[in-house]
Short mmCIF file of C-alpha atoms in Angstrom, two decimals:
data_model
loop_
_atom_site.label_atom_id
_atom_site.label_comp_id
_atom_site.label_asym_id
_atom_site.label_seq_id
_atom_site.Cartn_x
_atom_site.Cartn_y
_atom_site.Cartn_z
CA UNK A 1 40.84 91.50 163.98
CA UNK A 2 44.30 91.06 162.20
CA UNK A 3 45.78 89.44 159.24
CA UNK A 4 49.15 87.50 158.98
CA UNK A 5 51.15 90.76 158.17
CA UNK A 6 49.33 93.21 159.56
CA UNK A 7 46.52 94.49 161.79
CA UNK A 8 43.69 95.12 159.87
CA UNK A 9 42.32 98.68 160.22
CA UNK A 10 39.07 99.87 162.24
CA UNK A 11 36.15 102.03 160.81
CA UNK A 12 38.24 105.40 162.63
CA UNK A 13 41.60 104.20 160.59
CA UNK A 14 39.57 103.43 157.34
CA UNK A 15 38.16 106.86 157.24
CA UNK A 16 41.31 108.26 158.65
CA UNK A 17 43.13 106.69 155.75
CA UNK A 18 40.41 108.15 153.16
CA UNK A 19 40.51 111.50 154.54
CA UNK A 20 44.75 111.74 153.90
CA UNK A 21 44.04 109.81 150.45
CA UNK A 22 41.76 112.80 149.50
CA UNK A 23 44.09 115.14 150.76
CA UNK A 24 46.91 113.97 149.30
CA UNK A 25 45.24 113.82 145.68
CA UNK A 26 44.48 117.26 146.36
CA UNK A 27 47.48 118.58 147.20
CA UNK A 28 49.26 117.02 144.19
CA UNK A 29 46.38 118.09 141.34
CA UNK A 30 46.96 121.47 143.36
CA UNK A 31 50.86 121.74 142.46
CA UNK A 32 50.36 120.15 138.60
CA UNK A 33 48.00 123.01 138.31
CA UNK A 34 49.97 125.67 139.89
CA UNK A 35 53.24 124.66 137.51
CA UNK A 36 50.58 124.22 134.28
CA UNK A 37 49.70 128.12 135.26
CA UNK A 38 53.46 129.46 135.70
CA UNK A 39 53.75 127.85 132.52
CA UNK A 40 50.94 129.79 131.10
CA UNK A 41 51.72 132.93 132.83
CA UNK A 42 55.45 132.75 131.54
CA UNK A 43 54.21 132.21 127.68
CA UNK A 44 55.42 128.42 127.58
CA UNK A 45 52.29 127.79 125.62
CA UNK A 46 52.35 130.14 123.18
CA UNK A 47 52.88 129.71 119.65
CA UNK A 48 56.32 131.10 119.06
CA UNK A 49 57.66 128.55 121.65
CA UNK A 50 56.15 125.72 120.23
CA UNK A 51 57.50 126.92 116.53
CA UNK A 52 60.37 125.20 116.05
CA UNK A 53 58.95 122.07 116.20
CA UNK A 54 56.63 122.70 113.23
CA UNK A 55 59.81 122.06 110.92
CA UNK A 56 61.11 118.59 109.85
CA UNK A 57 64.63 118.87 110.32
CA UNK A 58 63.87 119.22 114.06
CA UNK A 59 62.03 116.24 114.11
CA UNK A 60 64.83 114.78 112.43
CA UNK A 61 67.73 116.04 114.70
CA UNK A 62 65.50 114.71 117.69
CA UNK A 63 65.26 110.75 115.98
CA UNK A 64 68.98 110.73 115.41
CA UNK A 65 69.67 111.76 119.16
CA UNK A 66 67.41 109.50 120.59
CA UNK A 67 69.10 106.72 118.23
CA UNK A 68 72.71 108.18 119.46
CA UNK A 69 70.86 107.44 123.26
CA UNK A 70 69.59 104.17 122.30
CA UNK A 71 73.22 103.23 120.42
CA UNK A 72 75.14 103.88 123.77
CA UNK A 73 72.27 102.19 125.77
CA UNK A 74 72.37 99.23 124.24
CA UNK A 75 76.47 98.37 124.07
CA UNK A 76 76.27 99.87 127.55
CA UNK A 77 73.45 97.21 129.11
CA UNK A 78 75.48 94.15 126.98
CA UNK A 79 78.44 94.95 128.56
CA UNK A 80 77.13 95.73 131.94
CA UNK A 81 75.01 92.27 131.85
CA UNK A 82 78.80 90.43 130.78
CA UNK A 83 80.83 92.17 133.23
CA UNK A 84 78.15 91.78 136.39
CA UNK A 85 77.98 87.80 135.20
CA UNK A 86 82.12 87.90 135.13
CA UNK A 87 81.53 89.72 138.45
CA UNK A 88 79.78 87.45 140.27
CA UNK A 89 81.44 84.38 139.38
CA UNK A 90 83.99 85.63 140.81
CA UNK A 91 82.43 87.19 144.18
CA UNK A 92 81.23 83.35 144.58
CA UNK A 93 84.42 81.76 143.91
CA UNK A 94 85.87 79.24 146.83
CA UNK A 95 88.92 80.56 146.36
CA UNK A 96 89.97 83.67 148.40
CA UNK A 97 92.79 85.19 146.40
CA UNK A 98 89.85 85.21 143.57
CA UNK A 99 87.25 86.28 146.33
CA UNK A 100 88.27 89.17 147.66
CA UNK A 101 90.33 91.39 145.06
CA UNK A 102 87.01 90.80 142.75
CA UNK A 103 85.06 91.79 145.99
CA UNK A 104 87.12 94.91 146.18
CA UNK A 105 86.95 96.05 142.40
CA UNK A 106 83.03 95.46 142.95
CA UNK A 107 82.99 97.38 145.99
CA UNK A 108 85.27 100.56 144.21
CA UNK A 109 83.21 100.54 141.08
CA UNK A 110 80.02 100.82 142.80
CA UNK A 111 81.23 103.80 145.41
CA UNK A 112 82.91 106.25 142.15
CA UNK A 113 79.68 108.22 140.20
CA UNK A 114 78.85 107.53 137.03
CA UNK A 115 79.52 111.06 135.94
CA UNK A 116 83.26 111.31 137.78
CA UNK A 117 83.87 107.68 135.83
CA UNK A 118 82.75 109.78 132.61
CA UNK A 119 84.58 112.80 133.79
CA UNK A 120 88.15 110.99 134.32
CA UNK A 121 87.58 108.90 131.32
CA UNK A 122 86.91 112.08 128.29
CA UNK A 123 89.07 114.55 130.00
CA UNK A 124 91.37 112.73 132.61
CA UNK A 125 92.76 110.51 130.05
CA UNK A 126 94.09 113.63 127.52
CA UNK A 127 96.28 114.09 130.43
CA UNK A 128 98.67 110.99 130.05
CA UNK A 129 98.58 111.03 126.43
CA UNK A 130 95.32 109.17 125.91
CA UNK A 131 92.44 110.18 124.20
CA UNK A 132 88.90 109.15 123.84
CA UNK A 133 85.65 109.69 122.00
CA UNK A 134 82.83 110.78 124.25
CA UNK A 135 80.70 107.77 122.91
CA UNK A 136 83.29 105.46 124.55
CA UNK A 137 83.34 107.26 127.36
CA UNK A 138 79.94 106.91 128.25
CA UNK A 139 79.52 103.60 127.26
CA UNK A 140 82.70 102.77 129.76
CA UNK A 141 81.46 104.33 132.77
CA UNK A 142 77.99 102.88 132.50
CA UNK A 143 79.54 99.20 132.08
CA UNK A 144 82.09 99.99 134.87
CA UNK A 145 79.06 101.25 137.41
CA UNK A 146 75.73 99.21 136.61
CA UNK A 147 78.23 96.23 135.71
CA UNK A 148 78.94 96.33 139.47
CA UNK A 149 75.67 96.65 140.52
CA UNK A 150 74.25 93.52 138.33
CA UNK A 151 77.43 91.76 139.71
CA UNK A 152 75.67 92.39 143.64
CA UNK A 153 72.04 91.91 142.02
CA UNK A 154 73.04 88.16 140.85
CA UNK A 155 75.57 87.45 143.67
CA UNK A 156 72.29 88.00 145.94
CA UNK A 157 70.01 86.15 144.35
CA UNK A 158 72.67 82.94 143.89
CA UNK A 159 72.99 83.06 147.78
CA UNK A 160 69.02 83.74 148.20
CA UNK A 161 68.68 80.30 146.80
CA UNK A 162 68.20 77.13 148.92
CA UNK A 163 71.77 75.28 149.81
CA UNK A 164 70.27 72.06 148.81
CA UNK A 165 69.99 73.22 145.11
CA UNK A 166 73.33 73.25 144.84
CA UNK A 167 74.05 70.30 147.02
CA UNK A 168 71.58 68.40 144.63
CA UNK A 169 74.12 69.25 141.69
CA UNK A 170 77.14 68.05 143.77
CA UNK A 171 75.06 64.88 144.49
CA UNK A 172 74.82 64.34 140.47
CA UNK A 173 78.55 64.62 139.81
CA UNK A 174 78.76 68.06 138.92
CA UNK A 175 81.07 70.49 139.22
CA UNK A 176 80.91 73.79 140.70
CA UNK A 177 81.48 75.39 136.96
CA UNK A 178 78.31 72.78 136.36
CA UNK A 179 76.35 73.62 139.31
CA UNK A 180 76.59 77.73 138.65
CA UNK A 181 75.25 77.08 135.04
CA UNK A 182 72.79 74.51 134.89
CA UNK A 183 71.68 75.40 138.20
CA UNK A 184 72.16 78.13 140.32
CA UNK A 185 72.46 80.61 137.92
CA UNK A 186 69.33 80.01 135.59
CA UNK A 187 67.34 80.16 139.19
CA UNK A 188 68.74 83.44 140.48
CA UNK A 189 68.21 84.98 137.02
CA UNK A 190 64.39 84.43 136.95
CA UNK A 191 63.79 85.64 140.58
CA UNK A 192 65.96 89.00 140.11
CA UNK A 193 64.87 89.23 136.54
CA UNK A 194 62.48 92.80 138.11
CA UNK A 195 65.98 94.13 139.56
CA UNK A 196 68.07 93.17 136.85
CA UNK A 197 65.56 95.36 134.66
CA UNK A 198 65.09 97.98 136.92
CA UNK A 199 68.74 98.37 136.75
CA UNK A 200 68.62 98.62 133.21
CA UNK A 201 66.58 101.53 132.88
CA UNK A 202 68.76 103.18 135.42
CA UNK A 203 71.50 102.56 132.47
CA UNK A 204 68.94 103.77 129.89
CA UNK A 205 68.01 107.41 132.13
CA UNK A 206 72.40 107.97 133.15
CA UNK A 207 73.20 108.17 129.17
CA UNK A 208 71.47 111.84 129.97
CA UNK A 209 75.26 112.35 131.72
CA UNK A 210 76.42 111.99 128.78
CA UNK A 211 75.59 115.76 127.69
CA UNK A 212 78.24 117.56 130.19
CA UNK A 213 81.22 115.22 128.12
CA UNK A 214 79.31 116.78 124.81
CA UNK A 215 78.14 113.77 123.79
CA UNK A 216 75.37 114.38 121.65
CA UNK A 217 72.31 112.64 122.42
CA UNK A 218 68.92 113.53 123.74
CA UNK A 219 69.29 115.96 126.27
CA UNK A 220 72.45 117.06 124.65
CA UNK A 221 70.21 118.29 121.41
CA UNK A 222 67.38 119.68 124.02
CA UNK A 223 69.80 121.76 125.35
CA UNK A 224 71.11 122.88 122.35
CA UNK A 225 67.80 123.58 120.61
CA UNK A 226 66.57 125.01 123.62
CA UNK A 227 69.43 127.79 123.82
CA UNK A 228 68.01 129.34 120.32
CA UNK A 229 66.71 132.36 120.21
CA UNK A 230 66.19 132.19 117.07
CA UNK A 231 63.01 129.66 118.21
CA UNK A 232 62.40 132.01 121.25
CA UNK A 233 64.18 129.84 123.68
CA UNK A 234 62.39 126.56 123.99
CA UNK A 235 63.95 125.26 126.57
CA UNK A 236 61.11 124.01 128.54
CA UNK A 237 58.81 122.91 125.39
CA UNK A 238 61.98 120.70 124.69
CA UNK A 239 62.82 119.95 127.91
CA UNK A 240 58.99 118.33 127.90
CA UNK A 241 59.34 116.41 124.57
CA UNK A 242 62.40 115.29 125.35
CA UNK A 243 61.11 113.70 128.65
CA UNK A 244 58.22 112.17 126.92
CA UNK A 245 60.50 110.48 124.94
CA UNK A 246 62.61 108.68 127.73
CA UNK A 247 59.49 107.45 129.78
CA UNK A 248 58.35 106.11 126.10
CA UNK A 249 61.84 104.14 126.41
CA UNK A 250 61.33 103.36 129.60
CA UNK A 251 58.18 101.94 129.67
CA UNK A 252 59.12 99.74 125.96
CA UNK A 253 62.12 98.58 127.99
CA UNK A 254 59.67 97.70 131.13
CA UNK A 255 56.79 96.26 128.85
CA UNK A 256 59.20 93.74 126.88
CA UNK A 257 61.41 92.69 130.28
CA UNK A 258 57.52 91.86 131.49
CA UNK A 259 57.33 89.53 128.26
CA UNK A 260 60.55 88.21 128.84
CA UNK A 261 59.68 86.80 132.38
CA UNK A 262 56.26 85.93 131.19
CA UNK A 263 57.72 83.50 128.91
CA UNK A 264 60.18 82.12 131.56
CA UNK A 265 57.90 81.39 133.70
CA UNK A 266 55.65 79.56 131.38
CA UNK A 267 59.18 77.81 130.08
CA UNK A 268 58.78 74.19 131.14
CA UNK A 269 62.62 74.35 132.55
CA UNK A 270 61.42 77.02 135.10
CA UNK A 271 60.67 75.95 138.67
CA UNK A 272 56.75 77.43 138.06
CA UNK A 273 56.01 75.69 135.03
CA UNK A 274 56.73 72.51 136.35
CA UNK A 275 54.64 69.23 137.36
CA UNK A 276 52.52 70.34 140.29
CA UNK A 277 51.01 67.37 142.35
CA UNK A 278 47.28 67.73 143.85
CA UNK A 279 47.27 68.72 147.46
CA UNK A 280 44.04 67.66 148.93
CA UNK A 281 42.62 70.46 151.58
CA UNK A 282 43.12 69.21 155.12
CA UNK A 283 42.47 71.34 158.47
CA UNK A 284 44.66 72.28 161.04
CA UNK A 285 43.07 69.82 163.52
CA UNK A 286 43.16 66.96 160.99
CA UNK A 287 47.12 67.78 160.12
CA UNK A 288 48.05 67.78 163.75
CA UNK A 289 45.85 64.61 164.60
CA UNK A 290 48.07 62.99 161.33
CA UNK A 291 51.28 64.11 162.81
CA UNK A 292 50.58 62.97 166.22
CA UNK A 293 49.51 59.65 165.10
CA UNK A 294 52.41 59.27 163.35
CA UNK A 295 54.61 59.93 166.52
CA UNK A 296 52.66 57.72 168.34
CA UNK A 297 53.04 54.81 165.06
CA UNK A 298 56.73 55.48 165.36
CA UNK A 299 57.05 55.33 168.90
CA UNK A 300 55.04 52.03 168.79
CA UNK A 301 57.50 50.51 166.30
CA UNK A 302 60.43 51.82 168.13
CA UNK A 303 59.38 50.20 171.15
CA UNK A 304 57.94 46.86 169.23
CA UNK A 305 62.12 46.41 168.84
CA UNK A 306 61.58 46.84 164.92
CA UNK A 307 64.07 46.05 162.13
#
């Protein structure tokens, strides 16, 4: 017995399949609880550890980093949304001398690391004379990389789309300036709108880089609060918080991209929401019986000598 994609599995690879499931839940509750007691054992539980964040200016410190994260998150996924749009306009272009140096800068940006880009950018520039805040820095490189990459992401998912979409908007009297906005683009934006946002939190997790260039946000406090042994050294209590905190980001930044495509695929402009016609349910045997009788009507037409 099979499927369309796949073979469907017998009663010895359903239980085969069960047994590594079990396994594999075991083996992973089995290394959770084997770091929980190395945490334990090593006194990463215990009172002292946890002290520091019993006072309010902690708490305090922490909301202004994770504002400093969000602050360079945000001006960083603007500009990387404007510059992958400017991007792939021009990777689509029908002109080659726009084509290919555009191709090329895409190409360079997305090979460099986000870190070297952050690296040249806070102490490379001092060099010639130039010199820049680490804020700016980050914000640069993460435009300059994930830029690149939304610039690929919408390229593909332009090209993904059927020729005669754009070949309807020719038909109308548009443009190709015309046909990229009203059509194409709109289109390409719904169906990589997952990507696009995956992409995003990428952006949201690299302003952690920005610690080694001493920018301060939320790993750059953890680090530093973690480092006092004042506090006993609560590196890994912070380290934990701290993490908490970006897949609470994360997962706000996932939930309202979900909303976002929710409503633009209820929009009546998009392709889902629109009219849909009733298809009455007709068998194999009854669709091939149609299409040969309407082979055999043409044929019988053809041959009649019709007009």
């Amino acid at each position: 017995m099979s499927s369309v994609l796949y073979d469907v599995p017998g009663p010895r690879a359903i239980a085969r399949n069960r047994i590594l499931g079990v396994i594999t839940v075991l083996l992973v509750v089995a290394a959770v609880g084997y770091l929980a007691w190395r945490l334990y054992e090593t006194g990463q539980f215990t009172a002292q550890k946890w002290q520091a964040f019993t006072y309010t200016n902690v708490w305090i410190s922490i909301g202004e980093a994770t504002l400093r994260t969000l602050g360079a998150f945000v001006v960083a996924a603007v500009g990387a949304l404007t510059l992958g749009f400017i991007l792939a306009i021009g990777r689509l272009s029908n002109h080659r001398f726009v084509r290919v140096p555009v191709g090329a800068v895409v190409e360079f940006l997305r090979a460099v690391p986000v870190l070297i880009f952050m690296f040249l950018l806070y102490y490379g520039l001092p060099v010639v004379g130039v010199r820049m805040e680490s804020y700016w820095a980050v914000v640069i490189a993460l435009i300059a990389y994930n830029g690149s990459v939304l610039a690929e992401v919408i390229r593909a998912g332009v090209e993904s789309l059927p020729r005669g979409q754009s070949e309807a908007g020719y038909a109308i009297g548009l443009r190709k300036a015309g046909v990229m906005r009203l059509v194409l683009l709109p289109q390409a934006i719904r169906a990589m709108m997952p990507v696009i946002i995956a992409q995003l939190v990428v952006t949201l997790k690299d302003t952690a880089l920005g610690f080694i260039i001493t920018y301060p946000e939320l790993l750059f406090y953890a680090r530093f609060l973690g480092s006092q042994s004042t506090y006993g050294s609560p590196i890994v209590p912070m380290t934990m918080i701290v993490g908490a905190i970006y897949i609470a980001l994360c997962l706000l930044l996932s939930l309202g991209a979900t909303l976002v495509e929710k409503r633009l695929r209820r929009s009546p402009k998009s392709p889902a929401g629109g009219v849909h016609h009733p298809v009455t349910e007709v068998t194999d045997t009854q669709l091939i019986a149609a299409q040969k009788g309407a082979g055999k009507f043409d044929a019988d037409n053809n041959a009649g000598g019709g007009v």
